[in-house]
mmCIF file of C-alpha atoms and ligand atoms in Angstrom:
data_model
loop_
_atom_site.group_PDB
_atom_site.id
_atom_site.type_symbol
_atom_site.label_atom_id
_atom_site.label_comp_id
_atom_site.label_asym_id
_atom_site.label_seq_id
_atom_site.Cartn_x
_atom_site.Cartn_y
_atom_site.Cartn_z
ATOM 1 C CA VAL A 1294 -0.038 -0.016 -0.002
ATOM 2 C CA HIS A 1295 1.370 3.296 -0.979
ATOM 3 C CA ILE A 1296 1.920 5.858 1.829
ATOM 4 C CA ASN A 1297 1.121 9.407 0.855
ATOM 5 C CA GLU A 1298 3.421 11.489 3.029
ATOM 6 C CA HIS A 1299 2.388 14.680 1.599
ATOM 7 C CA LEU A 1300 -1.218 14.207 2.949
ATOM 8 C CA PHE A 1301 0.197 13.369 6.430
ATOM 9 C CA LYS A 1302 2.268 16.658 6.662
ATOM 10 C CA TYR A 1303 -0.813 18.684 6.310
ATOM 11 C CA PHE A 1304 -3.248 16.957 8.646
ATOM 12 C CA PRO A 1305 -4.288 19.333 11.464
ATOM 13 C CA THR A 1306 -2.580 18.846 14.871
ATOM 14 C CA LEU A 1307 -4.365 16.674 17.146
ATOM 15 C CA GLN A 1308 -5.764 18.500 20.259
ATOM 16 C CA ASN A 1309 -7.472 15.827 22.329
ATOM 17 C CA ASP A 1310 -5.363 12.523 22.364
ATOM 18 C CA THR A 1311 -7.124 11.242 25.552
ATOM 19 C CA PHE A 1312 -8.425 8.152 23.507
ATOM 20 C CA LEU A 1313 -4.970 7.401 22.096
ATOM 21 C CA ARG A 1314 -3.238 7.683 25.619
ATOM 22 C CA ALA A 1315 -5.973 5.552 27.210
ATOM 23 C CA ALA A 1316 -5.503 2.887 24.475
ATOM 24 C CA ARG A 1317 -1.778 2.756 25.364
ATOM 25 C CA GLY A 1318 -2.332 2.544 29.104
ATOM 26 C CA GLU A 1319 -1.099 6.015 29.757
ATOM 27 C CA GLU A 1320 -2.348 8.571 32.174
ATOM 28 C CA THR A 1321 -5.307 10.879 31.263
ATOM 29 C CA GLU A 1322 -7.281 13.677 32.890
ATOM 30 C CA HIS A 1323 -10.579 11.984 32.271
ATOM 31 C CA VAL A 1324 -11.713 8.590 30.874
ATOM 32 C CA PRO A 1325 -12.119 9.048 26.968
ATOM 33 C CA VAL A 1326 -15.643 7.851 25.690
ATOM 34 C CA TRP A 1327 -17.109 7.063 22.308
ATOM 35 C CA CYS A 1328 -20.073 4.926 21.122
ATOM 36 C CA MET A 1329 -20.274 2.263 18.687
ATOM 37 C CA ARG A 1330 -22.812 3.278 16.062
ATOM 38 C CA GLN A 1331 -22.389 6.929 17.244
ATOM 39 C CA ALA A 1332 -23.087 7.860 13.669
ATOM 40 C CA GLY A 1333 -26.513 6.428 13.322
ATOM 41 C CA ARG A 1334 -30.208 6.561 12.905
ATOM 42 C CA TYR A 1335 -30.810 7.802 16.621
ATOM 43 C CA LEU A 1336 -29.761 11.172 15.185
ATOM 44 C CA PRO A 1337 -32.524 13.113 13.267
ATOM 45 C CA GLU A 1338 -29.682 14.838 11.067
ATOM 46 C CA PHE A 1339 -28.499 11.351 10.145
ATOM 47 C CA ARG A 1340 -31.950 10.118 9.233
ATOM 48 C CA GLU A 1341 -32.227 13.254 7.030
ATOM 49 C CA SER A 1342 -28.797 12.919 5.357
ATOM 50 C CA ARG A 1343 -29.554 9.207 4.555
ATOM 51 C CA ALA A 1344 -33.136 9.607 3.411
ATOM 52 C CA GLY A 1345 -33.839 8.208 0.007
ATOM 53 C CA LYS A 1346 -30.269 7.331 -0.686
ATOM 54 C CA ASP A 1347 -29.130 3.805 -1.176
ATOM 55 C CA PHE A 1348 -26.833 2.657 1.909
ATOM 56 C CA PHE A 1349 -23.800 1.534 -0.186
ATOM 57 C CA ASP A 1350 -24.035 4.516 -2.561
ATOM 58 C CA THR A 1351 -23.767 6.507 0.644
ATOM 59 C CA CYS A 1352 -20.767 4.387 1.800
ATOM 60 C CA ARG A 1353 -19.053 5.135 -1.724
ATOM 61 C CA SER A 1354 -19.379 8.894 -1.270
ATOM 62 C CA PRO A 1355 -16.473 10.281 0.654
ATOM 63 C CA GLU A 1356 -18.288 13.590 1.288
ATOM 64 C CA SER A 1357 -21.355 11.869 2.822
ATOM 65 C CA CYS A 1358 -19.091 9.505 4.990
ATOM 66 C CA CYS A 1359 -17.351 12.590 6.278
ATOM 67 C CA GLU A 1360 -20.611 14.461 7.107
ATOM 68 C CA LEU A 1361 -22.224 11.365 8.818
ATOM 69 C CA THR A 1362 -18.909 10.790 10.780
ATOM 70 C CA LEU A 1363 -18.860 14.403 12.008
ATOM 71 C CA GLN A 1364 -22.592 14.676 12.890
ATOM 72 C CA PRO A 1365 -22.335 13.076 16.432
ATOM 73 C CA LEU A 1366 -19.223 15.264 17.297
ATOM 74 C CA ARG A 1367 -21.211 18.416 16.694
ATOM 75 C CA ARG A 1368 -23.587 17.385 19.410
ATOM 76 C CA PHE A 1369 -21.511 15.476 22.012
ATOM 77 C CA PRO A 1370 -17.962 15.891 23.302
ATOM 78 C CA PHE A 1371 -16.955 12.296 22.258
ATOM 79 C CA ASP A 1372 -13.132 11.609 22.528
ATOM 80 C CA ALA A 1373 -13.090 9.673 19.269
ATOM 81 C CA ALA A 1374 -14.799 9.419 15.859
ATOM 82 C CA ILE A 1375 -15.261 6.320 13.782
ATOM 83 C CA ILE A 1376 -15.399 6.690 9.965
ATOM 84 C CA PHE A 1377 -18.796 5.943 8.688
ATOM 85 C CA SER A 1378 -18.622 2.813 6.506
ATOM 86 C CA ASP A 1379 -19.707 -0.736 6.921
ATOM 87 C CA ILE A 1380 -18.107 -4.072 7.369
ATOM 88 C CA LEU A 1381 -19.660 -5.649 4.391
ATOM 89 C CA VAL A 1382 -17.657 -3.416 1.873
ATOM 90 C CA VAL A 1383 -14.977 -6.206 2.069
ATOM 91 C CA PRO A 1384 -17.121 -9.079 0.820
ATOM 92 C CA GLN A 1385 -18.067 -6.472 -2.046
ATOM 93 C CA ALA A 1386 -14.385 -5.912 -2.798
ATOM 94 C CA MET A 1387 -14.123 -9.670 -3.105
ATOM 95 C CA GLY A 1388 -16.643 -9.589 -5.743
ATOM 96 C CA MET A 1389 -19.863 -10.446 -4.002
ATOM 97 C CA ASP A 1390 -23.096 -8.404 -4.242
ATOM 98 C CA VAL A 1391 -24.438 -6.969 -1.121
ATOM 99 C CA LEU A 1392 -27.614 -4.866 -0.959
ATOM 100 C CA MET A 1393 -29.123 -3.143 1.876
ATOM 101 C CA VAL A 1394 -33.004 -3.869 1.987
ATOM 102 C CA ALA A 1395 -35.086 -1.595 3.940
ATOM 103 C CA GLY A 1396 -36.607 -3.352 7.040
ATOM 104 C CA LYS A 1397 -34.392 -6.401 6.478
ATOM 105 C CA GLY A 1398 -30.782 -5.178 6.644
ATOM 106 C CA PRO A 1399 -27.869 -6.321 4.599
ATOM 107 C CA THR A 1400 -28.700 -9.015 1.910
ATOM 108 C CA PHE A 1401 -26.484 -11.161 -0.254
ATOM 109 C CA PRO A 1402 -28.553 -12.109 -3.395
ATOM 110 C CA ASP A 1403 -26.169 -14.972 -3.993
ATOM 111 C CA PRO A 1404 -24.441 -16.136 -0.939
ATOM 112 C CA LEU A 1405 -21.653 -18.861 -0.918
ATOM 113 C CA LYS A 1406 -23.445 -22.222 -0.435
ATOM 114 C CA GLU A 1407 -20.754 -24.910 -1.063
ATOM 115 C CA PRO A 1408 -16.911 -24.789 -1.238
ATOM 116 C CA GLU A 1409 -16.925 -24.588 -5.053
ATOM 117 C CA ASP A 1410 -18.421 -21.134 -4.825
ATOM 118 C CA LEU A 1411 -15.100 -19.939 -3.360
ATOM 119 C CA GLN A 1412 -13.976 -19.896 -7.016
ATOM 120 C CA ARG A 1413 -16.383 -16.882 -7.482
ATOM 121 C CA LEU A 1414 -14.344 -14.846 -5.284
ATOM 122 C CA ARG A 1415 -11.584 -12.622 -6.640
ATOM 123 C CA THR A 1416 -8.287 -14.080 -5.700
ATOM 124 C CA ALA A 1417 -5.984 -11.129 -5.799
ATOM 125 C CA VAL A 1418 -8.041 -8.211 -4.699
ATOM 126 C CA ASP A 1419 -6.753 -4.788 -5.545
ATOM 127 C CA VAL A 1420 -7.819 -3.033 -2.354
ATOM 128 C CA GLU A 1421 -6.772 0.422 -3.541
ATOM 129 C CA LYS A 1422 -9.072 0.101 -6.585
ATOM 130 C CA GLU A 1423 -12.004 -1.669 -4.755
ATOM 131 C CA LEU A 1424 -11.844 0.183 -1.410
ATOM 132 C CA GLY A 1425 -10.125 3.350 -2.409
ATOM 133 C CA TYR A 1426 -13.438 5.294 -1.731
ATOM 134 C CA VAL A 1427 -13.225 4.156 2.094
ATOM 135 C CA PHE A 1428 -9.429 5.690 1.926
ATOM 136 C CA LYS A 1429 -10.611 8.905 0.338
ATOM 137 C CA ALA A 1430 -13.397 9.143 3.036
ATOM 138 C CA ILE A 1431 -10.873 8.871 5.816
ATOM 139 C CA THR A 1432 -8.446 11.283 4.297
ATOM 140 C CA LEU A 1433 -11.314 13.957 3.980
ATOM 141 C CA THR A 1434 -12.634 13.237 7.430
ATOM 142 C CA ARG A 1435 -9.182 13.524 8.888
ATOM 143 C CA HIS A 1436 -8.910 16.936 7.472
ATOM 144 C CA LYS A 1437 -12.455 18.108 8.285
ATOM 145 C CA ILE A 1438 -12.309 16.984 11.896
ATOM 146 C CA GLU A 1439 -9.567 19.617 12.257
ATOM 147 C CA GLY A 1440 -7.657 17.612 14.948
ATOM 148 C CA LYS A 1441 -10.421 17.694 17.550
ATOM 149 C CA VAL A 1442 -10.400 14.042 18.160
ATOM 150 C CA PRO A 1443 -8.605 10.912 16.683
ATOM 151 C CA LEU A 1444 -10.405 8.897 13.744
ATOM 152 C CA ILE A 1445 -10.795 5.378 14.173
ATOM 153 C CA GLY A 1446 -10.990 3.095 10.995
ATOM 154 C CA PHE A 1447 -12.466 -0.373 11.180
ATOM 155 C CA THR A 1448 -13.008 -3.791 9.599
ATOM 156 C CA GLY A 1449 -15.090 -6.968 10.286
ATOM 157 C CA ALA A 1450 -13.214 -9.920 11.443
ATOM 158 C CA PRO A 1451 -12.785 -12.785 9.218
ATOM 159 C CA TRP A 1452 -15.314 -15.204 10.965
ATOM 160 C CA THR A 1453 -17.977 -12.397 11.144
ATOM 161 C CA LEU A 1454 -17.530 -11.727 7.459
ATOM 162 C CA MET A 1455 -17.616 -15.348 6.528
ATOM 163 C CA ALA A 1456 -20.861 -15.702 8.489
ATOM 164 C CA TYR A 1457 -22.489 -13.044 6.398
ATOM 165 C CA MET A 1458 -21.095 -14.401 3.221
ATOM 166 C CA ILE A 1459 -22.726 -17.808 3.654
ATOM 167 C CA GLU A 1460 -25.810 -16.744 5.543
ATOM 168 C CA GLY A 1461 -26.534 -14.182 2.946
ATOM 169 C CA GLY A 1462 -27.613 -11.630 5.841
ATOM 170 C CA GLY A 1463 -28.303 -11.445 9.412
ATOM 171 C CA SER A 1464 -29.435 -14.672 11.213
ATOM 172 C CA ASN A 1465 -30.385 -16.007 14.637
ATOM 173 C CA THR A 1466 -28.575 -19.304 14.467
ATOM 174 C CA TYR A 1467 -25.750 -18.756 11.752
ATOM 175 C CA SER A 1468 -26.190 -22.494 11.188
ATOM 176 C CA LYS A 1469 -25.398 -22.335 7.479
ATOM 177 C CA ALA A 1470 -22.083 -20.693 8.233
ATOM 178 C CA LYS A 1471 -21.444 -23.045 11.131
ATOM 179 C CA ARG A 1472 -22.245 -25.925 8.959
ATOM 180 C CA TRP A 1473 -19.158 -25.099 6.976
ATOM 181 C CA LEU A 1474 -17.019 -25.264 10.082
ATOM 182 C CA TYR A 1475 -18.095 -28.772 10.819
ATOM 183 C CA ARG A 1476 -18.535 -30.042 7.322
ATOM 184 C CA HIS A 1477 -15.922 -28.096 5.300
ATOM 185 C CA PRO A 1478 -13.294 -27.181 7.681
ATOM 186 C CA GLU A 1479 -10.585 -26.919 4.913
ATOM 187 C CA ALA A 1480 -12.662 -24.735 2.732
ATOM 188 C CA SER A 1481 -13.538 -22.544 5.893
ATOM 189 C CA HIS A 1482 -9.879 -22.126 6.629
ATOM 190 C CA MET A 1483 -9.410 -21.159 2.966
ATOM 191 C CA LEU A 1484 -12.023 -18.571 3.136
ATOM 192 C CA LEU A 1485 -10.856 -17.131 6.405
ATOM 193 C CA ARG A 1486 -7.247 -16.878 4.995
ATOM 194 C CA MET A 1487 -8.526 -15.078 1.882
ATOM 195 C CA LEU A 1488 -10.473 -12.759 4.046
ATOM 196 C CA THR A 1489 -7.454 -12.131 6.383
ATOM 197 C CA ASP A 1490 -5.255 -11.120 3.427
ATOM 198 C CA VAL A 1491 -7.790 -8.522 2.287
ATOM 199 C CA ILE A 1492 -8.412 -7.125 5.659
ATOM 200 C CA VAL A 1493 -4.725 -6.735 6.436
ATOM 201 C CA GLU A 1494 -4.200 -4.660 3.268
ATOM 202 C CA TYR A 1495 -7.448 -2.825 3.894
ATOM 203 C CA LEU A 1496 -6.343 -1.836 7.563
ATOM 204 C CA LEU A 1497 -2.924 -0.692 6.175
ATOM 205 C CA GLY A 1498 -4.756 1.389 3.585
ATOM 206 C CA GLN A 1499 -6.828 2.983 6.172
ATOM 207 C CA VAL A 1500 -3.789 3.862 8.293
ATOM 208 C CA ALA A 1501 -1.949 5.283 5.191
ATOM 209 C CA ALA A 1502 -5.194 7.414 4.441
ATOM 210 C CA GLY A 1503 -5.245 8.852 8.030
ATOM 211 C CA ALA A 1504 -6.819 6.241 10.443
ATOM 212 C CA GLN A 1505 -5.253 6.868 13.949
ATOM 213 C CA ALA A 1506 -6.638 3.768 15.438
ATOM 214 C CA LEU A 1507 -8.219 0.575 14.097
ATOM 215 C CA GLN A 1508 -11.128 -1.596 15.445
ATOM 216 C CA VAL A 1509 -11.735 -5.195 14.342
ATOM 217 C CA PHE A 1510 -15.480 -6.091 14.942
ATOM 218 C CA ASP A 1511 -15.988 -9.982 15.462
ATOM 219 C CA SER A 1512 -19.641 -9.383 16.104
ATOM 220 C CA HIS A 1513 -20.601 -12.927 15.674
ATOM 221 C CA ALA A 1514 -17.881 -14.457 17.760
ATOM 222 C CA GLY A 1515 -20.426 -15.406 20.444
ATOM 223 C CA ILE A 1516 -22.160 -17.954 18.039
ATOM 224 C CA LEU A 1517 -18.981 -19.848 18.148
ATOM 225 C CA GLY A 1518 -18.081 -21.845 21.226
ATOM 226 C CA PRO A 1519 -14.514 -21.773 23.110
ATOM 227 C CA VAL A 1520 -13.189 -24.691 20.746
ATOM 228 C CA GLN A 1521 -14.405 -23.217 17.451
ATOM 229 C CA PHE A 1522 -13.282 -19.796 18.365
ATOM 230 C CA LYS A 1523 -9.898 -21.039 18.967
ATOM 231 C CA ASP A 1524 -9.750 -22.873 15.761
ATOM 232 C CA PHE A 1525 -11.808 -20.415 13.281
ATOM 233 C CA SER A 1526 -11.415 -16.937 14.839
ATOM 234 C CA LEU A 1527 -8.543 -16.337 17.144
ATOM 235 C CA PRO A 1528 -5.578 -17.404 14.830
ATOM 236 C CA TYR A 1529 -6.973 -14.860 12.235
ATOM 237 C CA LEU A 1530 -7.496 -12.126 14.674
ATOM 238 C CA ARG A 1531 -3.819 -12.660 15.917
ATOM 239 C CA ASP A 1532 -2.516 -12.827 12.257
ATOM 240 C CA ILE A 1533 -4.237 -9.575 11.340
ATOM 241 C CA ALA A 1534 -2.774 -7.533 14.434
ATOM 242 C CA ARG A 1535 0.686 -9.073 13.871
ATOM 243 C CA ARG A 1536 0.830 -8.408 10.238
ATOM 244 C CA VAL A 1537 -0.512 -4.852 10.380
ATOM 245 C CA LYS A 1538 1.927 -4.093 13.243
ATOM 246 C CA ASP A 1539 5.078 -5.459 11.615
ATOM 247 C CA LYS A 1540 4.166 -3.590 8.433
ATOM 248 C CA LEU A 1541 3.620 -0.281 10.300
ATOM 249 C CA LYS A 1542 6.810 -0.708 12.349
ATOM 250 C CA GLU A 1543 8.847 -0.422 9.136
ATOM 251 C CA THR A 1544 7.436 3.029 8.658
ATOM 252 C CA GLY A 1545 7.827 3.879 12.471
ATOM 253 C CA GLN A 1546 4.200 4.214 12.869
ATOM 254 C CA ASP A 1547 2.231 3.043 16.002
ATOM 255 C CA VAL A 1548 -1.485 2.814 15.639
ATOM 256 C CA PRO A 1549 -3.444 1.173 18.516
ATOM 257 C CA MET A 1550 -5.703 -1.631 17.583
ATOM 258 C CA ILE A 1551 -8.887 -2.847 19.253
ATOM 259 C CA VAL A 1552 -10.489 -6.262 19.153
ATOM 260 C CA PHE A 1553 -14.163 -6.437 19.882
ATOM 261 C CA ALA A 1554 -15.298 -10.038 19.867
ATOM 262 C CA LYS A 1555 -18.937 -9.771 21.025
ATOM 263 C CA ASP A 1556 -20.111 -12.399 23.512
ATOM 264 C CA ALA A 1557 -16.743 -14.229 23.508
ATOM 265 C CA HIS A 1558 -16.190 -13.876 27.322
ATOM 266 C CA TYR A 1559 -14.746 -17.327 27.185
ATOM 267 C CA ALA A 1560 -11.767 -15.999 25.133
ATOM 268 C CA LEU A 1561 -10.940 -12.993 27.281
ATOM 269 C CA GLU A 1562 -7.478 -14.317 28.340
ATOM 270 C CA ASP A 1563 -6.649 -15.252 24.783
ATOM 271 C CA LEU A 1564 -7.830 -11.996 23.492
ATOM 272 C CA SER A 1565 -5.746 -9.939 25.970
ATOM 273 C CA GLN A 1566 -2.580 -11.827 24.560
ATOM 274 C CA SER A 1567 -3.458 -11.317 20.722
ATOM 275 C CA HIS A 1568 -1.249 -8.163 20.059
ATOM 276 C CA TYR A 1569 -4.170 -5.871 20.455
ATOM 277 C CA GLU A 1570 -3.717 -2.879 22.801
ATOM 278 C CA VAL A 1571 -7.327 -2.824 23.799
ATOM 279 C CA VAL A 1572 -9.988 -5.413 24.097
ATOM 280 C CA GLY A 1573 -13.632 -4.325 23.608
ATOM 281 C CA LEU A 1574 -16.182 -5.890 25.903
ATOM 282 C CA ASP A 1575 -19.894 -6.526 25.589
ATOM 283 C CA TRP A 1576 -22.052 -5.822 28.690
ATOM 284 C CA THR A 1577 -22.181 -9.619 29.680
ATOM 285 C CA ILE A 1578 -18.752 -9.182 31.296
ATOM 286 C CA ASP A 1579 -18.279 -7.809 34.884
ATOM 287 C CA PRO A 1580 -15.811 -4.956 34.708
ATOM 288 C CA ARG A 1581 -13.650 -6.142 37.779
ATOM 289 C CA SER A 1582 -13.429 -9.715 36.559
ATOM 290 C CA ALA A 1583 -12.507 -8.595 33.186
ATOM 291 C CA ARG A 1584 -9.579 -6.565 34.714
ATOM 292 C CA GLU A 1585 -8.461 -9.588 36.683
ATOM 293 C CA ARG A 1586 -8.712 -12.079 33.723
ATOM 294 C CA THR A 1587 -6.649 -9.682 31.543
ATOM 295 C CA GLY A 1588 -4.187 -9.010 34.271
ATOM 296 C CA GLY A 1589 -3.015 -5.560 33.037
ATOM 297 C CA LYS A 1590 -1.981 -6.827 29.707
ATOM 298 C CA VAL A 1591 -4.303 -4.571 27.621
ATOM 299 C CA SER A 1592 -6.585 -1.658 28.012
ATOM 300 C CA LEU A 1593 -10.293 -2.360 28.124
ATOM 301 C CA GLN A 1594 -13.107 -0.819 26.227
ATOM 302 C CA GLY A 1595 -16.865 -0.844 26.936
ATOM 303 C CA ASN A 1596 -19.250 -2.144 28.227
ATOM 304 C CA MET A 1597 -22.499 -0.394 29.367
ATOM 305 C CA ASP A 1598 -25.660 -2.270 28.226
ATOM 306 C CA PRO A 1599 -26.887 -0.039 25.397
ATOM 307 C CA CYS A 1600 -30.477 -0.537 26.829
ATOM 308 C CA ALA A 1601 -29.319 1.327 30.061
ATOM 309 C CA LEU A 1602 -29.811 4.467 27.823
ATOM 310 C CA TYR A 1603 -33.530 3.983 28.115
ATOM 311 C CA SER A 1604 -33.041 4.747 31.873
ATOM 312 C CA PRO A 1605 -33.682 8.397 33.196
ATOM 313 C CA LYS A 1606 -30.778 10.519 33.035
ATOM 314 C CA ASP A 1607 -29.660 10.415 36.872
ATOM 315 C CA ARG A 1608 -29.922 6.557 36.701
ATOM 316 C CA ILE A 1609 -27.556 6.703 33.649
ATOM 317 C CA SER A 1610 -25.079 8.602 35.641
ATOM 318 C CA GLU A 1611 -25.150 6.135 38.531
ATOM 319 C CA ILE A 1612 -24.778 3.236 36.085
ATOM 320 C CA VAL A 1613 -21.685 4.952 34.667
ATOM 321 C CA GLN A 1614 -20.221 5.661 37.947
ATOM 322 C CA LYS A 1615 -20.397 1.969 38.981
ATOM 323 C CA MET A 1616 -18.875 1.060 35.646
ATOM 324 C CA VAL A 1617 -15.986 3.364 35.881
ATOM 325 C CA GLU A 1618 -15.310 2.308 39.444
ATOM 326 C CA GLY A 1619 -15.365 -1.120 38.154
ATOM 327 C CA PHE A 1620 -12.734 -0.726 35.377
ATOM 328 C CA GLY A 1621 -10.670 1.979 37.050
ATOM 329 C CA THR A 1622 -9.557 5.037 35.167
ATOM 330 C CA ARG A 1623 -6.358 3.899 33.809
ATOM 331 C CA GLY A 1624 -6.167 1.887 30.604
ATOM 332 C CA TYR A 1625 -9.895 2.424 30.030
ATOM 333 C CA ILE A 1626 -12.090 3.690 27.202
ATOM 334 C CA ALA A 1627 -15.746 3.928 27.988
ATOM 335 C CA ASN A 1628 -18.167 2.697 25.490
ATOM 336 C CA LEU A 1629 -21.384 0.727 25.197
ATOM 337 C CA GLY A 1630 -21.317 -2.967 25.012
ATOM 338 C CA HIS A 1631 -22.494 -2.799 21.499
ATOM 339 C CA GLY A 1632 -24.009 -0.276 19.162
ATOM 340 C CA LEU A 1633 -26.732 2.492 19.779
ATOM 341 C CA TYR A 1634 -30.261 1.541 18.541
ATOM 342 C CA PRO A 1635 -32.159 3.767 16.322
ATOM 343 C CA ASP A 1636 -34.919 4.617 18.922
ATOM 344 C CA MET A 1637 -32.517 5.875 21.421
ATOM 345 C CA ASP A 1638 -32.898 9.514 22.792
ATOM 346 C CA PRO A 1639 -29.863 11.603 21.748
ATOM 347 C CA GLU A 1640 -30.151 13.645 25.115
ATOM 348 C CA ASN A 1641 -29.543 10.189 26.931
ATOM 349 C CA VAL A 1642 -26.429 9.741 24.819
ATOM 350 C CA GLY A 1643 -25.257 13.052 25.920
ATOM 351 C CA ALA A 1644 -25.953 12.251 29.572
ATOM 352 C CA PHE A 1645 -23.734 9.070 29.141
ATOM 353 C CA VAL A 1646 -20.871 11.064 27.719
ATOM 354 C CA GLU A 1647 -21.138 13.738 30.331
ATOM 355 C CA ALA A 1648 -21.318 11.171 33.197
ATOM 356 C CA VAL A 1649 -18.192 9.434 31.996
ATOM 357 C CA HIS A 1650 -16.220 12.609 31.967
ATOM 358 C CA GLN A 1651 -17.626 14.018 35.231
ATOM 359 C CA HIS A 1652 -17.140 10.790 37.414
ATOM 360 C CA SER A 1653 -13.779 9.942 35.906
ATOM 361 C CA LYS A 1654 -12.452 13.414 36.489
ATOM 362 C CA LEU A 1655 -13.343 13.315 40.061
ATOM 363 C CA MET A 1656 -11.940 9.768 40.583
ATOM 364 C CA ILE A 1657 -8.719 10.766 38.839
ATOM 365 C CA LYS A 1658 -8.238 13.794 41.027
ATOM 366 C CA GLN A 1659 -8.657 11.690 44.057
ATOM 367 C CA ILE A 1660 -5.949 9.311 43.132
HETATM 368 O O1 1CP B 822 -29.415 2.996 6.673
HETATM 369 C C1 1CP B 822 -28.807 2.789 7.680
HETATM 370 O O2 1CP B 822 -28.383 3.864 8.363
HETATM 371 C C2 1CP B 822 -28.661 1.510 8.096
HETATM 372 C C3 1CP B 822 -27.949 1.241 9.501
HETATM 373 C C4 1CP B 822 -26.449 0.917 9.440
HETATM 374 C C5 1CP B 822 -25.542 1.718 9.860
HETATM 375 C C6 1CP B 822 -25.614 3.236 10.380
HETATM 376 C C7 1CP B 822 -25.821 -0.209 8.715
HETATM 377 C C8 1CP B 822 -26.380 -1.308 8.285
HETATM 378 N N1 1CP B 822 -24.459 0.050 8.873
HETATM 379 C C9 1CP B 822 -24.160 1.211 9.503
HETATM 380 C C10 1CP B 822 -22.946 1.938 9.674
HETATM 381 C C11 1CP B 822 -21.751 1.186 10.449
HETATM 382 N N2 1CP B 822 -21.781 -0.211 10.359
HETATM 383 C C12 1CP B 822 -20.737 1.693 11.106
HETATM 384 C C13 1CP B 822 -20.556 3.153 11.146
HETATM 385 C C14 1CP B 822 -19.773 3.845 12.261
HETATM 386 C C15 1CP B 822 -20.552 3.981 13.598
HETATM 387 O O3 1CP B 822 -20.436 2.992 14.335
HETATM 388 O O4 1CP B 822 -20.976 5.134 13.882
HETATM 389 C C16 1CP B 822 -20.036 0.650 11.716
HETATM 390 C C17 1CP B 822 -18.719 0.579 12.637
HETATM 391 C C18 1CP B 822 -20.641 -0.646 11.223
HETATM 392 C C19 1CP B 822 -20.146 -1.894 11.301
HETATM 393 C C20 1CP B 822 -21.119 -3.197 11.259
HETATM 394 N N3 1CP B 822 -21.946 -3.313 10.086
HETATM 395 C C21 1CP B 822 -21.173 -4.264 12.079
HETATM 396 C C22 1CP B 822 -20.174 -4.464 13.259
HETATM 397 C C23 1CP B 822 -20.695 -3.828 14.382
HETATM 398 C C24 1CP B 822 -21.908 -4.432 14.958
HETATM 399 O O5 1CP B 822 -23.074 -3.846 15.091
HETATM 400 O O6 1CP B 822 -21.789 -5.535 15.496
HETATM 401 C C25 1CP B 822 -21.960 -5.126 11.585
HETATM 402 C C26 1CP B 822 -22.395 -6.458 12.146
HETATM 403 C C27 1CP B 822 -22.447 -4.566 10.345
HETATM 404 C C28 1CP B 822 -23.615 -5.248 9.474
HETATM 405 C C29 1CP B 822 -24.805 -4.290 9.327
HETATM 406 N N4 1CP B 822 -24.847 -3.204 8.606
HETATM 407 C C30 1CP B 822 -26.059 -2.612 8.825
HETATM 408 C C31 1CP B 822 -26.888 -3.597 9.439
HETATM 409 C C32 1CP B 822 -28.319 -3.235 9.971
HETATM 410 C C33 1CP B 822 -25.974 -4.619 9.961
HETATM 411 C C34 1CP B 822 -26.275 -5.838 10.892
HETATM 412 C C35 1CP B 822 -27.056 -6.772 10.189
HETATM 413 C C36 1CP B 822 -27.420 -7.997 10.981
HETATM 414 O O7 1CP B 822 -26.492 -8.721 11.277
HETATM 415 O O8 1CP B 822 -28.560 -8.424 11.077
#
């Protein structure tokens, strides 16, 4: 991937690096906070911008992605932004059709059914050509954010993307994808390897374009048990972090990486030793036990139940206080345990952000 040094030189200076320091376990004045799906339908301005436009057309427009990424920052003092895009742009880059169907979600008209179908995928993916629109969106947004907060790039994890490519969309059981793991383990590994190769290039391209941190979403990790996770997900997650970091080291770059394997509480110890600086947690894990089990090896991110945002504001503040006390203020990035839902009240999102800043500032002063 070609690194454009000219663009880097002219990026505005970063003013708030709290998120990056927390990711590296360094001291901060407050606990940084952002929300998964902070650019989303709970914001009226998001619904207005997206109205009548095809979802993936929006993803392919750098100007639209930039605007949608910046919207939540205009309302709330988030400590990081995440580029507006989707994890399913990677299967598209590999040659698969993915449509966004209203009321149904992402849909693959022609999903992978049997191992022979792997031949339909592009073998050598030109990431710059297929996903250059994401890189452009990142570079544009990095400029327009004016150094207020760092910009996070992201990807889906190999297993989660494989699950969509075989299921053809969301699913309760993911039994079609899991069938492959039991019946076609070799072909499954081949697909996971192909995805890993594209993902490594994709993440490096995002950093070259200006991403200052990277998150890998293994949203469907929980559907795997501990045995299958160790076989079909963990090695690829580790490989991604290792290869991205090795490559970045060559150019003296150091970009924190976050792994979010939803519902994979059984894998917490392994995840904390997988070359990621930060492990993201869903709300089923108790903060104190997560700290004990990860033994100071990584920073932690999470994990308030998104539904706690349906509480009255004073209750949100109490829940946040307990969460921050549980995690402690060092090496901690506050977030939800999964994304915001469309029916959530933006005011309560603001209350969440404020509570994190307020409680953590007091706690840090008392240390
Ligand atoms: O029109 C719309 O607004 C549709 C809703 C929507 C949005 C806002 C989708 C469809 N994707 C997105 C953007 C998106 N997707 C972001 C943007 C940045 C931000 O967080 O603010 C990110 C990080 C994603 C990542 C993503 N897409 C994940 C991983 C995170 C997670 O939620 O677990 C997954 C699983 C997807 C697939 C996807 N895209 C959209 C939907 C509804 C789904 C889930 C489908 C399903 O599994 O049923």
